Structures are given as structure tokens and as C-alpha cells.
mmCIF file of C-alpha atoms and ligand atoms in Angstrom:
data_model
loop_
_atom_site.group_PDB
_atom_site.id
_atom_site.type_symbol
_atom_site.label_atom_id
_atom_site.label_comp_id
_atom_site.label_asym_id
_atom_site.label_seq_id
_atom_site.Cartn_x
_atom_site.Cartn_y
_atom_site.Cartn_z
ATOM 1 C CA MET A 677 154.476 79.873 -61.723
ATOM 2 C CA PRO A 678 152.687 76.762 -60.381
ATOM 3 C CA THR A 679 153.959 75.329 -57.125
ATOM 4 C CA THR A 680 154.013 71.729 -55.944
ATOM 5 C CA GLY A 681 152.487 70.412 -52.690
ATOM 6 C CA ASP A 682 155.242 71.499 -50.317
ATOM 7 C CA GLN A 683 156.070 74.729 -52.121
ATOM 8 C CA THR A 684 154.546 78.183 -52.200
ATOM 9 C CA HIS A 685 155.320 81.745 -53.245
ATOM 10 C CA PHE A 686 157.254 84.365 -51.393
ATOM 11 C CA GLY A 687 156.718 87.245 -53.785
ATOM 12 C CA ARG A 688 158.206 86.084 -57.090
ATOM 13 C CA ARG A 689 160.286 83.350 -55.490
ATOM 14 C CA THR A 690 159.149 79.773 -55.070
ATOM 15 C CA VAL A 691 159.980 78.654 -51.535
ATOM 16 C CA ARG A 692 159.299 75.673 -49.277
ATOM 17 C CA LEU A 693 156.013 75.972 -47.351
ATOM 18 C CA ASP A 694 157.871 75.743 -44.047
ATOM 19 C CA GLU A 695 160.253 78.514 -45.133
ATOM 20 C CA LYS A 696 157.680 81.189 -46.015
ATOM 21 C CA GLN A 697 156.504 82.207 -42.535
ATOM 22 C CA GLY A 698 160.043 83.056 -41.405
ATOM 23 C CA LEU A 699 160.583 85.208 -44.499
ATOM 24 C CA VAL A 700 157.249 86.998 -43.971
ATOM 25 C CA ASN A 701 158.095 87.576 -40.298
ATOM 26 C CA ASP A 702 161.428 89.177 -41.284
ATOM 27 C CA VAL A 703 159.536 91.602 -43.547
ATOM 28 C CA PHE A 704 157.173 92.751 -40.806
ATOM 29 C CA HIS A 705 159.899 92.875 -38.120
ATOM 30 C CA LYS A 706 161.817 95.282 -40.339
ATOM 31 C CA VAL A 707 158.907 97.615 -41.106
ATOM 32 C CA ALA A 708 156.780 97.452 -37.905
ATOM 33 C CA GLY A 709 157.800 100.870 -36.571
ATOM 34 C CA ARG A 710 157.085 102.691 -39.865
ATOM 35 C CA TYR A 711 154.267 100.425 -41.103
ATOM 36 C CA ASP A 712 151.435 102.911 -40.475
ATOM 37 C CA VAL A 713 153.212 105.876 -42.104
ATOM 38 C CA MET A 714 154.041 103.759 -45.136
ATOM 39 C CA ASN A 715 150.416 102.579 -45.488
ATOM 40 C CA ASP A 716 149.213 106.175 -45.678
ATOM 41 C CA LEU A 717 151.911 107.181 -48.150
ATOM 42 C CA MET A 718 151.690 104.337 -50.622
ATOM 43 C CA SER A 719 147.863 104.190 -50.683
ATOM 44 C CA PHE A 720 147.381 107.994 -50.527
ATOM 45 C CA GLY A 721 145.333 107.341 -47.381
ATOM 46 C CA LEU A 722 142.968 104.998 -49.244
ATOM 47 C CA HIS A 723 143.684 102.080 -46.895
ATOM 48 C CA ARG A 724 141.587 103.973 -44.332
ATOM 49 C CA VAL A 725 138.601 104.072 -46.703
ATOM 50 C CA TRP A 726 138.985 100.355 -47.496
ATOM 51 C CA LYS A 727 139.216 99.444 -43.810
ATOM 52 C CA ASP A 728 136.127 101.572 -43.047
ATOM 53 C CA ALA A 729 134.266 99.721 -45.837
ATOM 54 C CA LEU A 730 135.236 96.373 -44.294
ATOM 55 C CA VAL A 731 134.111 97.357 -40.799
ATOM 56 C CA ALA A 732 130.841 98.869 -42.134
ATOM 57 C CA LYS A 733 129.878 95.315 -43.169
ATOM 58 C CA ILE A 734 130.227 93.969 -39.620
ATOM 59 C CA ARG A 735 127.666 96.103 -37.770
ATOM 60 C CA PRO A 736 128.465 94.892 -34.225
ATOM 61 C CA SER A 737 125.550 95.082 -31.773
ATOM 62 C CA LEU A 738 125.401 98.359 -29.835
ATOM 63 C CA SER A 739 123.647 96.791 -26.840
ATOM 64 C CA ARG A 740 124.417 93.055 -26.731
ATOM 65 C CA PRO A 741 127.726 91.211 -26.292
ATOM 66 C CA PHE A 742 129.648 90.914 -29.571
ATOM 67 C CA ALA A 743 132.837 88.887 -29.858
ATOM 68 C CA HIS A 744 135.070 89.758 -32.781
ATOM 69 C CA VAL A 745 138.418 88.332 -33.855
ATOM 70 C CA ASP A 746 140.770 90.197 -36.180
ATOM 71 C CA VAL A 747 143.502 87.917 -37.494
ATOM 72 C CA ALA A 748 146.834 89.262 -38.822
ATOM 73 C CA GLY A 749 145.772 92.308 -36.833
ATOM 74 C CA GLY A 750 149.119 94.076 -37.237
ATOM 75 C CA THR A 751 149.155 97.516 -35.647
ATOM 76 C CA GLY A 752 145.479 97.348 -34.640
ATOM 77 C CA ASP A 753 143.680 99.396 -37.310
ATOM 78 C CA ILE A 754 140.767 96.975 -37.741
ATOM 79 C CA ALA A 755 140.491 96.101 -34.038
ATOM 80 C CA MET A 756 140.172 99.788 -33.158
ATOM 81 C CA ARG A 757 137.579 100.411 -35.831
ATOM 82 C CA VAL A 758 135.428 97.434 -34.742
ATOM 83 C CA VAL A 759 135.501 98.409 -31.086
ATOM 84 C CA LYS A 760 134.529 101.986 -31.966
ATOM 85 C CA ALA A 761 131.679 100.754 -34.190
ATOM 86 C CA GLY A 762 130.282 98.509 -31.437
ATOM 87 C CA GLY A 763 128.805 99.085 -28.003
ATOM 88 C CA PRO A 764 130.330 98.672 -24.536
ATOM 89 C CA LEU A 765 129.870 94.885 -24.704
ATOM 90 C CA THR A 766 131.901 94.501 -27.903
ATOM 91 C CA GLN A 767 135.151 92.626 -27.308
ATOM 92 C CA VAL A 768 137.829 92.381 -29.973
ATOM 93 C CA THR A 769 140.664 89.869 -29.986
ATOM 94 C CA ALA A 770 143.509 90.770 -32.345
ATOM 95 C CA VAL A 771 145.831 87.918 -33.303
ATOM 96 C CA ASP A 772 149.139 88.322 -35.125
ATOM 97 C CA VAL A 773 152.108 86.013 -35.567
ATOM 98 C CA ASN A 774 154.478 88.949 -35.133
ATOM 99 C CA GLY A 775 154.961 90.303 -31.603
ATOM 100 C CA GLU A 776 156.623 93.449 -32.965
ATOM 101 C CA MET A 777 153.472 94.488 -34.869
ATOM 102 C CA LEU A 778 151.300 93.706 -31.824
ATOM 103 C CA ARG A 779 153.543 95.842 -29.588
ATOM 104 C CA VAL A 780 152.890 98.822 -31.884
ATOM 105 C CA ALA A 781 149.150 98.034 -31.638
ATOM 106 C CA GLU A 782 149.295 97.890 -27.836
ATOM 107 C CA GLU A 783 151.183 101.199 -27.642
ATOM 108 C CA ARG A 784 148.668 102.875 -29.955
ATOM 109 C CA THR A 785 145.658 101.701 -27.943
ATOM 110 C CA ALA A 786 146.950 101.671 -24.339
ATOM 111 C CA ARG A 787 145.545 105.046 -23.331
ATOM 112 C CA ARG A 788 142.379 104.940 -25.417
ATOM 113 C CA PRO A 789 139.010 104.721 -23.572
ATOM 114 C CA PHE A 790 138.202 101.389 -25.271
ATOM 115 C CA SER A 791 141.503 99.692 -24.437
ATOM 116 C CA LYS A 792 139.841 97.251 -21.980
ATOM 117 C CA GLN A 793 137.702 95.924 -24.837
ATOM 118 C CA LEU A 794 140.798 94.827 -26.769
ATOM 119 C CA THR A 795 142.931 91.723 -26.290
ATOM 120 C CA PHE A 796 146.137 91.097 -28.238
ATOM 121 C CA ILE A 797 147.364 87.548 -28.750
ATOM 122 C CA GLU A 798 150.481 86.326 -30.528
ATOM 123 C CA GLY A 799 149.389 83.434 -32.720
ATOM 124 C CA ASN A 800 149.296 81.949 -36.199
ATOM 125 C CA ALA A 801 146.235 82.198 -38.483
ATOM 126 C CA GLU A 802 146.802 78.528 -39.424
ATOM 127 C CA THR A 803 146.522 77.297 -35.822
ATOM 128 C CA LEU A 804 144.590 79.921 -33.887
ATOM 129 C CA PRO A 805 145.059 79.678 -30.102
ATOM 130 C CA LEU A 806 141.309 80.243 -29.667
ATOM 131 C CA PRO A 807 138.312 78.055 -28.719
ATOM 132 C CA ASP A 808 135.779 76.610 -31.189
ATOM 133 C CA SER A 809 132.560 78.497 -32.079
ATOM 134 C CA ARG A 810 133.459 81.533 -29.996
ATOM 135 C CA PHE A 811 133.198 84.578 -32.305
ATOM 136 C CA ASP A 812 130.396 86.514 -34.009
ATOM 137 C CA ALA A 813 132.689 87.796 -36.747
ATOM 138 C CA TYR A 814 136.203 87.210 -38.084
ATOM 139 C CA THR A 815 138.218 89.685 -40.134
ATOM 140 C CA ILE A 816 141.582 89.453 -41.842
ATOM 141 C CA ALA A 817 142.857 92.581 -43.627
ATOM 142 C CA PHE A 818 145.873 92.491 -45.933
ATOM 143 C CA GLY A 819 146.930 89.397 -44.036
ATOM 144 C CA ILE A 820 145.833 86.233 -45.820
ATOM 145 C CA ARG A 821 148.230 86.492 -48.752
ATOM 146 C CA ASN A 822 151.094 86.357 -46.247
ATOM 147 C CA VAL A 823 149.883 83.074 -44.738
ATOM 148 C CA PRO A 824 151.663 80.023 -46.211
ATOM 149 C CA ARG A 825 148.705 77.614 -45.946
ATOM 150 C CA ILE A 826 145.667 79.725 -46.837
ATOM 151 C CA GLU A 827 143.311 76.695 -46.727
ATOM 152 C CA ASP A 828 144.333 76.016 -43.119
ATOM 153 C CA ALA A 829 143.684 79.642 -42.149
ATOM 154 C CA LEU A 830 140.211 79.475 -43.731
ATOM 155 C CA LYS A 831 139.421 76.251 -41.842
ATOM 156 C CA GLU A 832 140.517 77.912 -38.614
ATOM 157 C CA ALA A 833 138.295 80.920 -39.343
ATOM 158 C CA TYR A 834 135.380 78.516 -39.750
ATOM 159 C CA ARG A 835 136.230 76.666 -36.536
ATOM 160 C CA VAL A 836 136.374 79.750 -34.285
ATOM 161 C CA LEU A 837 133.173 81.344 -35.645
ATOM 162 C CA ARG A 838 129.830 80.480 -34.079
ATOM 163 C CA ARG A 839 126.879 79.437 -36.304
ATOM 164 C CA GLY A 840 125.551 82.626 -37.918
ATOM 165 C CA GLY A 841 129.012 84.199 -37.702
ATOM 166 C CA ARG A 842 130.583 86.017 -40.624
ATOM 167 C CA PHE A 843 134.021 85.774 -42.256
ATOM 168 C CA LEU A 844 135.318 88.941 -43.946
ATOM 169 C CA CYS A 845 138.595 89.334 -45.759
ATOM 170 C CA LEU A 846 140.038 92.577 -47.159
ATOM 171 C CA GLU A 847 142.874 91.922 -49.575
ATOM 172 C CA PHE A 848 144.579 93.388 -52.629
ATOM 173 C CA SER A 849 142.933 92.081 -55.778
ATOM 174 C CA ARG A 850 143.158 92.468 -59.579
ATOM 175 C CA VAL A 851 142.886 95.703 -61.533
ATOM 176 C CA ASP A 852 141.218 94.774 -64.813
ATOM 177 C CA VAL A 853 140.635 98.240 -66.277
ATOM 178 C CA PRO A 854 142.727 98.775 -69.449
ATOM 179 C CA VAL A 855 145.416 101.479 -69.109
ATOM 180 C CA VAL A 856 144.687 101.815 -65.374
ATOM 181 C CA ASP A 857 146.216 98.343 -64.885
ATOM 182 C CA GLN A 858 149.427 99.498 -66.612
ATOM 183 C CA LEU A 859 149.617 102.666 -64.519
ATOM 184 C CA TYR A 860 148.956 100.633 -61.389
ATOM 185 C CA ASP A 861 151.728 98.170 -62.285
ATOM 186 C CA ALA A 862 154.191 100.969 -63.009
ATOM 187 C CA TYR A 863 153.380 102.668 -59.715
ATOM 188 C CA SER A 864 153.519 99.388 -57.769
ATOM 189 C CA PHE A 865 156.792 98.021 -59.112
ATOM 190 C CA ALA A 866 158.735 101.294 -59.365
ATOM 191 C CA ALA A 867 157.387 103.758 -56.818
ATOM 192 C CA ILE A 868 156.354 101.571 -53.872
ATOM 193 C CA PRO A 869 159.713 99.780 -53.280
ATOM 194 C CA ALA A 870 161.544 103.128 -53.719
ATOM 195 C CA MET A 871 159.208 104.788 -51.206
ATOM 196 C CA GLY A 872 159.635 101.820 -48.857
ATOM 197 C CA LYS A 873 163.403 102.214 -48.985
ATOM 198 C CA VAL A 874 163.231 105.904 -48.054
ATOM 199 C CA VAL A 875 160.596 105.520 -45.321
ATOM 200 C CA THR A 876 161.510 102.179 -43.714
ATOM 201 C CA GLY A 877 165.050 101.671 -44.993
ATOM 202 C CA ASP A 878 163.907 98.453 -46.687
ATOM 203 C CA GLY A 879 162.887 98.465 -50.337
ATOM 204 C CA GLY A 880 162.941 94.638 -50.431
ATOM 205 C CA ALA A 881 160.082 94.390 -47.930
ATOM 206 C CA TYR A 882 157.869 96.471 -50.195
ATOM 207 C CA ARG A 883 158.993 94.637 -53.336
ATOM 208 C CA TYR A 884 157.713 91.497 -51.591
ATOM 209 C CA LEU A 885 154.417 93.241 -50.886
ATOM 210 C CA VAL A 886 153.876 94.183 -54.525
ATOM 211 C CA GLU A 887 154.953 90.785 -55.861
ATOM 212 C CA SER A 888 152.814 88.880 -53.346
ATOM 213 C CA ILE A 889 149.713 90.752 -54.531
ATOM 214 C CA ARG A 890 150.263 89.378 -58.055
ATOM 215 C CA LYS A 891 150.590 85.816 -56.741
ATOM 216 C CA PHE A 892 147.372 85.861 -54.696
ATOM 217 C CA PRO A 893 144.481 83.861 -56.240
ATOM 218 C CA PRO A 894 142.040 85.889 -58.402
ATOM 219 C CA PRO A 895 138.771 86.939 -56.685
ATOM 220 C CA ASP A 896 136.584 84.113 -58.069
ATOM 221 C CA ARG A 897 139.110 81.440 -57.130
ATOM 222 C CA PHE A 898 139.507 82.880 -53.632
ATOM 223 C CA ALA A 899 135.692 82.936 -53.228
ATOM 224 C CA ASP A 900 135.699 79.210 -54.150
ATOM 225 C CA MET A 901 138.375 78.531 -51.530
ATOM 226 C CA ILE A 902 136.198 80.239 -48.898
ATOM 227 C CA GLY A 903 133.280 78.030 -49.950
ATOM 228 C CA GLU A 904 135.499 74.914 -49.815
ATOM 229 C CA ALA A 905 136.323 75.771 -46.171
ATOM 230 C CA GLY A 906 132.600 75.422 -45.393
ATOM 231 C CA PHE A 907 131.321 78.983 -45.669
ATOM 232 C CA ALA A 908 127.965 79.689 -47.334
ATOM 233 C CA ARG A 909 126.644 82.693 -49.290
ATOM 234 C CA THR A 910 130.154 83.767 -50.296
ATOM 235 C CA ASP A 911 130.434 87.037 -52.131
ATOM 236 C CA VAL A 912 133.002 89.538 -53.348
ATOM 237 C CA THR A 913 132.904 93.340 -53.401
ATOM 238 C CA GLN A 914 135.638 95.013 -55.405
ATOM 239 C CA LEU A 915 136.700 98.534 -54.461
ATOM 240 C CA THR A 916 138.702 101.253 -56.256
ATOM 241 C CA GLY A 917 138.683 99.589 -59.675
ATOM 242 C CA GLY A 918 139.634 96.206 -58.224
ATOM 243 C CA ILE A 919 142.745 97.344 -56.348
ATOM 244 C CA VAL A 920 141.232 95.660 -53.297
ATOM 245 C CA ALA A 921 138.354 93.246 -52.687
ATOM 246 C CA ILE A 922 136.282 92.297 -49.678
ATOM 247 C CA HIS A 923 135.343 88.609 -49.599
ATOM 248 C CA SER A 924 132.589 87.467 -47.294
ATOM 249 C CA GLY A 925 131.137 84.138 -46.190
ATOM 250 C CA TRP A 926 128.790 82.923 -43.465
ATOM 251 C CA LYS A 927 129.044 79.929 -41.129
ATOM 252 C CA LEU A 928 125.473 78.688 -41.281
HETATM 253 C C1 LIG B 2136 150.157 93.841 -44.242
HETATM 254 S S1 LIG B 2136 150.016 93.532 -42.517
HETATM 255 C C2 LIG B 2136 148.321 93.880 -42.213
HETATM 256 C C3 LIG B 2136 148.069 94.415 -40.826
HETATM 257 C C4 LIG B 2136 146.662 94.940 -40.562
HETATM 258 N N1 LIG B 2136 145.666 93.896 -40.691
HETATM 259 C C5 LIG B 2136 146.315 96.089 -41.467
HETATM 260 O O1 LIG B 2136 145.426 95.921 -42.287
HETATM 261 O O2 LIG B 2136 146.943 97.139 -41.348
HETATM 262 C C6 LIG B 2136 150.079 91.764 -42.485
HETATM 263 C C7 LIG B 2136 150.127 91.200 -41.098
HETATM 264 O O3 LIG B 2136 149.974 89.776 -41.199
HETATM 265 C C8 LIG B 2136 150.734 89.186 -40.164
HETATM 266 N N2 LIG B 2136 150.891 87.769 -40.458
HETATM 267 C C9 LIG B 2136 151.670 87.195 -41.427
HETATM 268 N N3 LIG B 2136 151.549 85.862 -41.409
HETATM 269 C C10 LIG B 2136 150.672 85.561 -40.407
HETATM 270 C C11 LIG B 2136 150.144 84.354 -39.892
HETATM 271 N N4 LIG B 2136 150.475 83.175 -40.416
HETATM 272 N N5 LIG B 2136 149.273 84.403 -38.851
HETATM 273 C C12 LIG B 2136 148.915 85.602 -38.311
HETATM 274 N N6 LIG B 2136 149.401 86.789 -38.751
HETATM 275 C C13 LIG B 2136 150.258 86.775 -39.790
HETATM 276 C C14 LIG B 2136 152.006 89.999 -40.180
HETATM 277 O O4 LIG B 2136 152.772 89.834 -39.025
HETATM 278 C C15 LIG B 2136 151.454 91.425 -40.357
HETATM 279 O O5 LIG B 2136 151.219 92.045 -39.131
#
């Protein structure tokens, strides 16, 4: 369903742009404590493989300072992976609009040897509370489709990256393989909300998740949006038959 200038999607519903963030925040407040368990269950552990594939593209320096920002960082999965992939001078800033998700991230990382290399900041992807041209790489994993004004988030990614810095986005995409797409739809719309209800007590949160995937722009269109924000050499890598895609762009 097309939306007008001040409207957007919240799953299947059309909502006002200024209404969406509150609805998204409610979803993640409800599921924060069980978010990690649910990720493993509904993806059969595959989210770990996808996140490893994203971080493998970053290759932080093992000897020189490397500043990374992970936006919509949630419970810290990407931040932890980047810091482990880098050297002692790698610093990762994880930003999320939801303090509840960040608290889980802080608890998970507090006693880890790399905890001093991590900083958690409550903030919105559309208006990052971060300086210009500061970071060597920016990631956003399963986050951008939740952001009401995706164009603003992309502009902010461009602003906070230094020249030569890389933007990387991991997001659910489109399954275009005949039969597999039908199985995927059946699993998504029937099993995932039911599983979400049992595990987190909230089937509606996971219905939103499934519906929001279908409303996200197709991979080529999203690559164009990244280019329109100023990034060069944009490309897309689809994984697991198109269930997810990694989009990349460079600030040159
Ligand atoms: C599906 S979780 C992904 C978490 C983590 N990146 C991962 O891959 O496990 C989506 C996250 O996006 C965050 N989020 C939603 N809207 C946001 C916004 N406008 N700015 C920053 N974070 C946002 C939510 O609070 C939530 O933690």
C-alpha cells in the first residue's frame, strides 16, 4: 500500500510518521528480555551466521585505532563481534533508541575482557548524537526497517563516517525462489507469531516483525536509496536464498 508524505508503515498498518517510533519502541520494550532466545529459535541459529558474514566484511585493523558505530545495536551482538574481530585499539559505539535493549547489551558485556572497548549510547538513528566524520565503519543489523525516516538515517550514517568509511546494512530481504517463497511465507506468518507468543508472551510483536519485512523496499530500491544518501560503490549480497541481504556503500 503506498503511503503519503507524512505516513509510513507499521507492519501492515499505515500510520503517521510521528507515530511509528513509539509503536516500534513498545515492541522492543516487550521482548527485550527474551529477544536473544527468540532470535535463535525463529532463525534456527542462522542469525549468527548472517551477523558473522556482516562483520567479516568490516575487517577492523588489528594494530591501528578503528572506530566503529553499530546503530540499532539492540542487545549488542554486532558490537561484540566487531570488537572481537579487531585489535586492542578498536572502539565500538553501539547506539539504540531503546534503553531496555541497551541494558541487556550492557549486562551481557559487563564482565567480558573487551568491555572497555564498548560504549553504549541511547539515541535515534535519524538524529545520531555523534560528531561528523568520526567513524571508520557503520553497521545497522535488522534495524533500518524499524526506523520511520529511512532516508534520514542514511544521511546520518553518511555524516558520521569519515572519508573512506564504509556503510553496511544487514536486513531481511526478498525470497524469490519458487516454492521456497511459499514455505517461507507459511513459516513466517503462522509459526513465528505463535512462537513469539509462547517465548515472549507477545505474538503481536512478532507479527509486526514478519509484516515489516514485507513492507521494506526491495534490494535494488534500497541500494538506490543508499546511493541517494551520497554513498558510492553500493552493492548487495543476498544470503540464504534472499532471506537476508547485506547492503554496502562507501563514503568516498
Ligand atoms: C530487531 S532489533 C536488532 C538488534 C540488533 N542489531 C541485532 O541484530 O540483534 C531492532 C533494534 O532497532 C532499534 N531501533 C528501532 N528504531 C530505532 C531508531 N530509530 N534508532 C535507533 N534504534 C532503533 C530497536 O530498539 C531494536 O533494538
